């Protein structure tokens, strides 16, 4: 993929190390309540107390966006997939201060004009972004 496509779609890599540093930046900017609501982020007990970090295997991150272009989930294409799965949801519902990703619906955004049809009962309302 071209660099502008990667940036436009918000793709990224889930790093192997220093995930706690990314979480610390987010914590300082947005606070504990915000981090506790992000699937994939959770509290881990360390030598000096609890700290936030990011869970999951390494891989290619695919942001899942809603119609308002807000990231509502992240799916990871694993670098080393198992025989059972290539993709995982970034989710930490069973971890301290973690949350579930659910199964969000993704709206794909491209460079071309996007026209969606929103079905409302028996009517179709065109939506152009």
PDB file of C-alpha atoms in Angstrom, residues 3-128:
ATOM      1  CA  UNK A   3       1.851   5.762   2.418  1.00  0.00           C
ATOM      2  CA  UNK A   4      -1.068   8.127   1.751  1.00  0.00           C
ATOM      3  CA  UNK A   5      -3.499   5.158   1.692  1.00  0.00           C
ATOM      4  CA  UNK A   6      -2.148   3.883   5.004  1.00  0.00           C
ATOM      5  CA  UNK A   7      -2.578   7.328   6.565  1.00  0.00           C
ATOM      6  CA  UNK A   8      -6.025   7.907   5.037  1.00  0.00           C
ATOM      7  CA  UNK A   9      -7.414   4.625   6.369  1.00  0.00           C
ATOM      8  CA  UNK A  10      -5.624   4.865   9.746  1.00  0.00           C
ATOM      9  CA  UNK A  11      -3.771   1.570   9.401  1.00  0.00           C
ATOM     10  CA  UNK A  12      -0.830   0.872  11.673  1.00  0.00           C
ATOM     11  CA  UNK A  13       1.291  -1.783  13.305  1.00  0.00           C
ATOM     12  CA  UNK A  14       0.803  -3.118  16.794  1.00  0.00           C
ATOM     13  CA  UNK A  15       4.307  -2.837  18.278  1.00  0.00           C
ATOM     14  CA  UNK A  16       6.106  -5.665  20.026  1.00  0.00           C
ATOM     15  CA  UNK A  17       7.437  -3.545  22.884  1.00  0.00           C
ATOM     16  CA  UNK A  18       6.844  -0.225  24.636  1.00  0.00           C
ATOM     17  CA  UNK A  19       3.053  -0.553  24.545  1.00  0.00           C
ATOM     18  CA  UNK A  20       2.950   0.862  28.061  1.00  0.00           C
ATOM     19  CA  UNK A  21       4.626   4.034  26.774  1.00  0.00           C
ATOM     20  CA  UNK A  22       1.863   4.533  24.200  1.00  0.00           C
ATOM     21  CA  UNK A  23      -0.712   3.961  26.935  1.00  0.00           C
ATOM     22  CA  UNK A  24       1.057   6.455  29.215  1.00  0.00           C
ATOM     23  CA  UNK A  25       0.823   9.163  26.547  1.00  0.00           C
ATOM     24  CA  UNK A  26      -2.893   8.415  26.125  1.00  0.00           C
ATOM     25  CA  UNK A  27      -3.388   8.308  29.912  1.00  0.00           C
ATOM     26  CA  UNK A  28      -1.727  11.699  30.384  1.00  0.00           C
ATOM     27  CA  UNK A  29      -3.830  13.207  27.606  1.00  0.00           C
ATOM     28  CA  UNK A  30      -7.239  11.598  28.228  1.00  0.00           C
ATOM     29  CA  UNK A  31      -7.229  10.044  31.714  1.00  0.00           C
ATOM     30  CA  UNK A  32      -8.119   6.703  33.250  1.00  0.00           C
ATOM     31  CA  UNK A  33     -11.829   6.739  32.368  1.00  0.00           C
ATOM     32  CA  UNK A  34     -11.053   7.139  28.663  1.00  0.00           C
ATOM     33  CA  UNK A  35      -8.425   4.389  28.638  1.00  0.00           C
ATOM     34  CA  UNK A  36     -10.748   2.032  30.485  1.00  0.00           C
ATOM     35  CA  UNK A  37     -13.235   2.408  27.628  1.00  0.00           C
ATOM     36  CA  UNK A  38     -10.795   1.511  24.829  1.00  0.00           C
ATOM     37  CA  UNK A  39     -10.881  -2.158  23.763  1.00  0.00           C
ATOM     38  CA  UNK A  40      -7.373  -3.597  23.879  1.00  0.00           C
ATOM     39  CA  UNK A  41      -6.176  -1.333  26.689  1.00  0.00           C
ATOM     40  CA  UNK A  42      -6.095  -2.632  30.276  1.00  0.00           C
ATOM     41  CA  UNK A  43      -4.370  -2.256  33.655  1.00  0.00           C
ATOM     42  CA  UNK A  44      -1.483  -4.545  34.459  1.00  0.00           C
ATOM     43  CA  UNK A  45       0.198  -4.979  37.831  1.00  0.00           C
ATOM     44  CA  UNK A  46       3.851  -4.004  37.822  1.00  0.00           C
ATOM     45  CA  UNK A  47       6.731  -3.580  40.219  1.00  0.00           C
ATOM     46  CA  UNK A  48       5.648  -0.012  41.063  1.00  0.00           C
ATOM     47  CA  UNK A  49       1.877  -0.545  40.908  1.00  0.00           C
ATOM     48  CA  UNK A  50      -0.742  -0.757  38.196  1.00  0.00           C
ATOM     49  CA  UNK A  51      -0.125   0.734  34.752  1.00  0.00           C
ATOM     50  CA  UNK A  52      -2.016   0.729  31.468  1.00  0.00           C
ATOM     51  CA  UNK A  53      -0.769  -1.194  28.454  1.00  0.00           C
ATOM     52  CA  UNK A  54      -2.082  -2.670  25.191  1.00  0.00           C
ATOM     53  CA  UNK A  55      -2.984  -6.347  24.847  1.00  0.00           C
ATOM     54  CA  UNK A  56      -2.675  -8.572  21.778  1.00  0.00           C
ATOM     55  CA  UNK A  57      -0.276 -10.171  19.357  1.00  0.00           C
ATOM     56  CA  UNK A  58       1.766  -8.170  16.902  1.00  0.00           C
ATOM     57  CA  UNK A  59       0.314  -7.387  13.536  1.00  0.00           C
ATOM     58  CA  UNK A  60      -1.336  -5.006  11.118  1.00  0.00           C
ATOM     59  CA  UNK A  61      -4.040  -2.893  12.814  1.00  0.00           C
ATOM     60  CA  UNK A  62      -7.239  -2.178  10.931  1.00  0.00           C
ATOM     61  CA  UNK A  63      -9.401   0.530  12.506  1.00  0.00           C
ATOM     62  CA  UNK A  64     -13.135  -0.144  12.342  1.00  0.00           C
ATOM     63  CA  UNK A  65     -15.011   3.126  11.824  1.00  0.00           C
ATOM     64  CA  UNK A  66     -18.616   4.159  12.185  1.00  0.00           C
ATOM     65  CA  UNK A  67     -20.499   6.488   9.870  1.00  0.00           C
ATOM     66  CA  UNK A  68     -18.979   9.503  11.684  1.00  0.00           C
ATOM     67  CA  UNK A  69     -15.446   8.224  10.966  1.00  0.00           C
ATOM     68  CA  UNK A  70     -14.890   7.477  14.659  1.00  0.00           C
ATOM     69  CA  UNK A  71     -12.833   4.404  15.493  1.00  0.00           C
ATOM     70  CA  UNK A  72     -15.155   1.990  17.283  1.00  0.00           C
ATOM     71  CA  UNK A  73     -12.934  -1.080  17.219  1.00  0.00           C
ATOM     72  CA  UNK A  74      -9.609  -2.396  15.984  1.00  0.00           C
ATOM     73  CA  UNK A  75      -8.999  -5.665  14.251  1.00  0.00           C
ATOM     74  CA  UNK A  76      -5.454  -7.038  14.039  1.00  0.00           C
ATOM     75  CA  UNK A  77      -4.138  -9.152  11.151  1.00  0.00           C
ATOM     76  CA  UNK A  78      -1.641 -11.232  13.111  1.00  0.00           C
ATOM     77  CA  UNK A  79       1.978 -11.422  11.985  1.00  0.00           C
ATOM     78  CA  UNK A  80       1.981 -15.071  13.049  1.00  0.00           C
ATOM     79  CA  UNK A  81      -1.552 -16.393  12.570  1.00  0.00           C
ATOM     80  CA  UNK A  82      -2.601 -19.700  14.067  1.00  0.00           C
ATOM     81  CA  UNK A  83      -4.272 -22.483  12.153  1.00  0.00           C
ATOM     82  CA  UNK A  84      -7.574 -21.230  13.598  1.00  0.00           C
ATOM     83  CA  UNK A  85      -7.410 -17.485  12.940  1.00  0.00           C
ATOM     84  CA  UNK A  86      -5.597 -14.753  11.044  1.00  0.00           C
ATOM     85  CA  UNK A  87      -7.525 -11.848  12.583  1.00  0.00           C
ATOM     86  CA  UNK A  88      -8.322 -10.947  16.185  1.00  0.00           C
ATOM     87  CA  UNK A  89     -10.308  -8.141  17.770  1.00  0.00           C
ATOM     88  CA  UNK A  90      -8.348  -5.908  20.092  1.00  0.00           C
ATOM     89  CA  UNK A  91     -10.400  -6.651  23.205  1.00  0.00           C
ATOM     90  CA  UNK A  92      -9.724  -6.862  26.934  1.00  0.00           C
ATOM     91  CA  UNK A  93     -13.068  -7.607  28.543  1.00  0.00           C
ATOM     92  CA  UNK A  94     -11.590 -10.205  30.925  1.00  0.00           C
ATOM     93  CA  UNK A  95      -8.738  -7.954  32.098  1.00  0.00           C
ATOM     94  CA  UNK A  96      -8.577  -5.304  34.842  1.00  0.00           C
ATOM     95  CA  UNK A  97      -9.939  -1.952  33.554  1.00  0.00           C
ATOM     96  CA  UNK A  98     -10.440  -3.557  30.152  1.00  0.00           C
ATOM     97  CA  UNK A  99     -13.462  -3.550  27.870  1.00  0.00           C
ATOM     98  CA  UNK A 100     -15.035  -5.647  25.144  1.00  0.00           C
ATOM     99  CA  UNK A 101     -14.788  -4.653  21.497  1.00  0.00           C
ATOM    100  CA  UNK A 102     -18.189  -6.082  20.638  1.00  0.00           C
ATOM    101  CA  UNK A 103     -18.811  -6.765  16.944  1.00  0.00           C
ATOM    102  CA  UNK A 104     -18.923  -3.310  15.378  1.00  0.00           C
ATOM    103  CA  UNK A 105     -19.976  -2.699  11.785  1.00  0.00           C
ATOM    104  CA  UNK A 106     -17.267  -1.079   9.668  1.00  0.00           C
ATOM    105  CA  UNK A 107     -17.949   1.715   7.191  1.00  0.00           C
ATOM    106  CA  UNK A 108     -15.195   1.801   4.551  1.00  0.00           C
ATOM    107  CA  UNK A 109     -14.044   5.266   3.511  1.00  0.00           C
ATOM    108  CA  UNK A 110     -12.101   5.833   0.318  1.00  0.00           C
ATOM    109  CA  UNK A 111     -10.850   8.687  -1.799  1.00  0.00           C
ATOM    110  CA  UNK A 112     -13.821   8.446  -4.104  1.00  0.00           C
ATOM    111  CA  UNK A 113     -17.165  10.026  -3.265  1.00  0.00           C
ATOM    112  CA  UNK A 114     -19.008   7.676  -0.965  1.00  0.00           C
ATOM    113  CA  UNK A 115     -22.748   7.307  -1.275  1.00  0.00           C
ATOM    114  CA  UNK A 116     -24.559   5.264   1.328  1.00  0.00           C
ATOM    115  CA  UNK A 117     -28.187   4.451   1.417  1.00  0.00           C
ATOM    116  CA  UNK A 118     -29.568   4.429   4.914  1.00  0.00           C
ATOM    117  CA  UNK A 119     -32.665   2.261   5.076  1.00  0.00           C
ATOM    118  CA  UNK A 120     -35.315   3.599   7.401  1.00  0.00           C
ATOM    119  CA  UNK A 121     -38.288   1.253   7.484  1.00  0.00           C
ATOM    120  CA  UNK A 122     -39.586   1.294   3.918  1.00  0.00           C
ATOM    121  CA  UNK A 123     -37.783   4.460   2.822  1.00  0.00           C
ATOM    122  CA  UNK A 124     -34.240   4.906   1.570  1.00  0.00           C
ATOM    123  CA  UNK A 125     -32.521   8.132   2.600  1.00  0.00           C
ATOM    124  CA  UNK A 126     -29.385   8.867   0.531  1.00  0.00           C
ATOM    125  CA  UNK A 127     -26.363   9.944   2.505  1.00  0.00           C
ATOM    126  CA  UNK A 128     -23.419  11.537   0.704  1.00  0.00           C
TER     127      UNK A 128
END
